[in-house]
CSV table of C-alpha atoms in Angstrom, one decimal:
chain,number,residue,atom,x,y,z
A,1,MET,CA,142.2,144.7,111.0
A,2,ILE,CA,138.9,142.9,111.4
A,3,ASP,CA,135.9,145.3,112.1
A,4,ARG,CA,133.7,142.6,113.7
A,5,HIS,CA,133.8,140.2,116.6
A,6,LEU,CA,135.4,136.8,116.2
A,7,ARG,CA,133.2,133.8,115.3
A,8,PRO,CA,133.3,130.7,117.5
A,9,ALA,CA,135.3,128.8,114.8
A,10,GLU,CA,137.9,131.6,114.7
A,11,ILE,CA,138.2,131.6,118.5
A,12,GLU,CA,138.7,127.9,118.4
A,13,LEU,CA,141.5,128.4,115.8
A,14,LEU,CA,143.3,130.8,118.1
A,15,LEU,CA,142.9,128.6,121.2
A,16,ASP,CA,144.3,125.5,119.3
A,17,GLY,CA,147.3,127.6,118.3
A,18,GLU,CA,146.7,127.2,114.6
A,19,GLU,CA,148.9,129.1,112.1
A,20,GLY,CA,148.1,130.1,108.6
A,21,PHE,CA,146.7,132.7,106.3
A,22,GLY,CA,144.6,135.3,108.2
A,23,VAL,CA,145.4,134.1,111.7
A,24,ALA,CA,147.6,137.1,112.4
A,25,GLN,CA,144.6,139.4,111.8
A,26,LEU,CA,142.5,137.4,114.1
A,27,ARG,CA,145.2,137.6,116.9
A,28,ALA,CA,145.5,141.4,116.4
A,29,HIS,CA,141.8,141.8,116.7
A,30,ALA,CA,141.6,139.6,119.8
A,31,ALA,CA,144.3,141.6,121.5
A,32,SER,CA,142.5,144.9,121.0
A,33,CYS,CA,138.8,143.8,121.6
A,34,SER,CA,137.6,143.3,125.2
A,35,VAL,CA,134.5,141.4,124.0
A,36,CYS,CA,136.5,138.8,122.0
A,37,GLN,CA,139.0,138.5,124.9
A,38,ALA,CA,136.1,137.6,127.3
A,39,GLU,CA,134.8,135.1,124.7
A,40,MET,CA,138.2,133.5,124.4
A,41,ALA,CA,138.6,133.3,128.2
A,42,SER,CA,135.2,131.6,128.5
A,43,ALA,CA,136.1,129.2,125.7
A,44,GLN,CA,139.5,128.5,127.3
A,45,GLU,CA,137.8,127.6,130.6
A,46,ILE,CA,135.4,125.2,128.8
A,47,MET,CA,138.3,123.5,127.0
A,48,LEU,CA,140.2,123.1,130.3
A,49,ALA,CA,137.1,121.6,132.0
A,50,LEU,CA,136.6,119.1,129.1
A,51,ASP,CA,140.3,118.1,129.2
A,52,ALA,CA,140.0,117.4,133.0
A,53,LEU,CA,137.2,114.9,132.5
A,54,PRO,CA,138.2,111.2,132.7
A,55,ASP,CA,138.3,109.2,129.5
A,56,PHE,CA,135.6,106.5,129.3
A,57,ALA,CA,135.6,103.6,127.0
A,58,PRO,CA,132.4,101.6,126.1
A,59,SER,CA,132.1,98.0,127.2
A,60,PRO,CA,133.4,95.4,124.8
A,61,ALA,CA,129.8,94.2,124.0
A,62,PHE,CA,128.6,97.7,123.2
A,63,ALA,CA,129.4,97.5,119.5
A,64,ASP,CA,127.7,94.0,119.3
A,65,ARG,CA,124.5,95.4,120.9
A,66,VAL,CA,124.4,98.4,118.6
A,67,MET,CA,125.1,96.3,115.4
A,68,SER,CA,122.4,93.8,116.4
A,69,GLN,CA,119.8,96.5,116.0
A,70,VAL,CA,121.2,97.9,112.7
A,71,GLN,CA,119.6,96.6,109.5
A,72,VAL,CA,122.5,96.0,107.1
A,73,PHE,CA,121.7,96.1,103.4
A,74,GLU,CA,123.5,93.5,101.4
A,75,PRO,CA,123.8,94.0,97.7
A,76,TRP,CA,122.4,91.3,95.4
A,77,HIS,CA,125.9,90.5,94.0
A,78,ALA,CA,127.3,90.0,97.5
A,79,ALA,CA,124.5,87.7,98.4
A,80,ALA,CA,124.9,85.7,95.2
A,81,THR,CA,128.6,85.4,95.8
A,82,ARG,CA,128.1,84.1,99.3
A,83,THR,CA,125.5,81.6,98.1
A,84,VAL,CA,127.7,80.3,95.3
A,85,GLU,CA,130.7,80.0,97.8
A,86,GLN,CA,128.6,77.5,99.8
A,87,PHE,CA,128.6,75.1,96.9
A,88,ILE,CA,132.4,75.3,96.1
A,89,PRO,CA,134.2,72.3,97.4
A,90,ALA,CA,136.9,72.7,99.9
A,91,SER,CA,139.6,70.4,98.5
A,92,ARG,CA,141.6,71.3,95.4
A,93,PRO,CA,140.8,68.0,93.4
A,94,ALA,CA,137.1,68.5,94.1
A,95,ARG,CA,137.2,72.2,93.0
A,96,LEU,CA,139.0,71.1,89.8
A,97,ALA,CA,136.3,68.4,89.1
A,98,ALA,CA,133.5,70.9,89.8
A,99,GLY,CA,135.2,73.5,87.5
A,100,PHE,CA,135.6,70.9,84.7
A,101,ALA,CA,131.9,69.9,85.1
A,102,ALA,CA,130.8,73.6,85.0
A,103,ALA,CA,132.9,74.2,81.8
A,104,VAL,CA,131.4,71.1,80.1
A,105,GLY,CA,127.9,72.2,81.1
A,106,ALA,CA,128.5,75.7,79.8
A,107,GLY,CA,129.9,74.3,76.5
A,108,LEU,CA,126.9,72.0,76.0
A,109,ALA,CA,124.5,74.9,76.7
A,110,THR,CA,126.4,77.1,74.2
A,111,ALA,CA,126.3,74.3,71.6
A,112,GLY,CA,122.6,73.7,72.2
A,113,ALA,CA,121.8,77.5,71.9
A,114,THR,CA,123.9,77.7,68.7
A,115,TRP,CA,122.1,74.7,67.2
A,116,ALA,CA,118.7,76.2,68.1
A,117,VAL,CA,119.6,79.5,66.4
A,118,ALA,CA,121.0,77.7,63.4
A,119,ARG,CA,117.8,75.7,63.1
A,120,ALA,CA,115.5,78.7,63.5
A,121,ASP,CA,114.4,78.2,59.9
A,122,MET,CA,113.1,74.8,60.9
A,123,GLY,CA,111.0,76.4,63.7
A,124,LEU,CA,109.6,78.9,61.3
A,125,LEU,CA,108.7,76.2,58.9
A,126,LEU,CA,106.9,74.2,61.6
A,127,ALA,CA,105.1,77.4,62.7
A,128,GLN,CA,104.0,78.1,59.1
A,129,LEU,CA,102.7,74.6,58.7
A,130,GLY,CA,100.8,74.9,62.0
A,131,LEU,CA,99.2,78.2,60.8
A,132,GLU,CA,98.3,76.7,57.4
A,133,ARG,CA,96.7,73.7,59.1
A,134,SER,CA,94.7,76.0,61.4
A,135,ARG,CA,93.5,78.1,58.4
A,136,GLU,CA,92.4,75.0,56.6
A,137,GLN,CA,90.4,73.9,59.6
A,138,VAL,CA,88.7,77.4,59.9
A,139,VAL,CA,87.9,77.3,56.1
A,140,ALA,CA,86.5,73.8,56.4
A,141,ALA,CA,84.3,74.7,59.4
A,142,GLY,CA,83.0,77.8,57.5
A,143,SER,CA,82.3,75.8,54.4
A,144,ASP,CA,80.4,73.2,56.5
A,145,LEU,CA,78.4,76.0,58.2
A,146,ALA,CA,77.6,77.6,54.8
A,147,SER,CA,76.6,74.2,53.4
A,148,THR,CA,74.3,73.6,56.3
A,149,VAL,CA,72.6,77.0,56.1
A,150,LEU,CA,72.5,77.6,52.3
A,151,GLY,CA,72.6,74.0,51.1
A,152,GLN,CA,75.0,72.6,48.5
A,153,PRO,CA,73.5,74.6,45.5
A,154,GLY,CA,73.9,77.9,47.5
A,155,LEU,CA,77.4,77.0,48.5
A,156,ASP,CA,78.3,76.2,44.9
A,157,ALA,CA,76.9,79.5,43.7
A,158,LEU,CA,78.9,81.4,46.4
A,159,ARG,CA,82.1,79.6,45.4
A,160,GLY,CA,81.7,80.6,41.8
A,161,SER,CA,80.9,84.3,42.6
A,162,SER,CA,83.3,87.3,43.2
A,163,PRO,CA,84.4,88.3,46.6
A,164,GLU,CA,82.0,91.3,46.5
A,165,VAL,CA,79.0,89.0,46.0
A,166,MET,CA,80.2,86.8,48.9
A,167,ALA,CA,80.5,89.8,51.2
A,168,VAL,CA,77.0,90.9,50.3
A,169,ALA,CA,75.7,87.4,50.9
A,170,LEU,CA,77.5,87.2,54.2
A,171,GLY,CA,76.1,90.6,55.3
A,172,GLY,CA,72.6,89.6,54.3
A,173,PHE,CA,72.9,86.4,56.3
A,174,VAL,CA,74.1,88.3,59.4
A,175,ALA,CA,71.3,90.8,59.0
A,176,VAL,CA,68.6,88.1,58.6
A,177,ALA,CA,70.0,86.2,61.6
A,178,GLY,CA,70.1,89.4,63.7
A,179,MET,CA,66.5,90.2,62.8
A,180,GLY,CA,65.5,86.6,63.7
A,181,VAL,CA,67.2,87.0,67.1
A,182,VAL,CA,65.4,90.4,67.7
A,183,GLY,CA,62.1,88.9,66.7
A,184,ILE,CA,62.4,85.9,69.0
A,185,ARG,CA,63.3,88.2,71.9
A,186,ALA,CA,60.4,90.5,71.2
A,187,LEU,CA,58.0,87.5,71.2
A,188,ALA,CA,59.6,86.2,74.4
A,189,SER,CA,59.2,89.5,76.2
A,190,SER,CA,55.6,90.0,75.0
A,191,SER,CA,54.6,86.6,76.2
A,192,ARG,CA,56.0,87.4,79.7
A,193,THR,CA,54.1,90.6,80.0
A,194,ARG,CA,50.7,88.9,79.4
């Protein structure tokens, strides 16, 4: 026996005439409880009033009006398929020719990619040659700059010395050039203040 009042869903089960596990207990409680009997009678009246209402059907254009206001998301693969279908010919011979052309194009693209991968060593060789040429240009420009600043005897002395002596000479040059720039700026700013 149930020691509580029936819930709306349980009352609906009884009114619909459902059968199953636990329904016998619900019926026994409803037969002995005046509150649940009143609830069932009220629910029965509502069901009868709803059943008496006429059935209405929406107008045929109702669905079209609703769907025109709904934003439908189309997945990318569906859009791509629809786009590709526009370019597929309608006749069978034209479809066969288009398929053959697509197969030949795919084969040529595969062959070209395979050739490019097989010749990757050629690309690396060309890149190394380009880098070597660029390094030679930078060294030649640096040599010309050193020859201009130090003269040919100073350049010859640097070429015959160790890397440490070259680093000290380069550091000294940068320091002297920096002091020259600072000195020129100091002179320029002092001449403006007068």
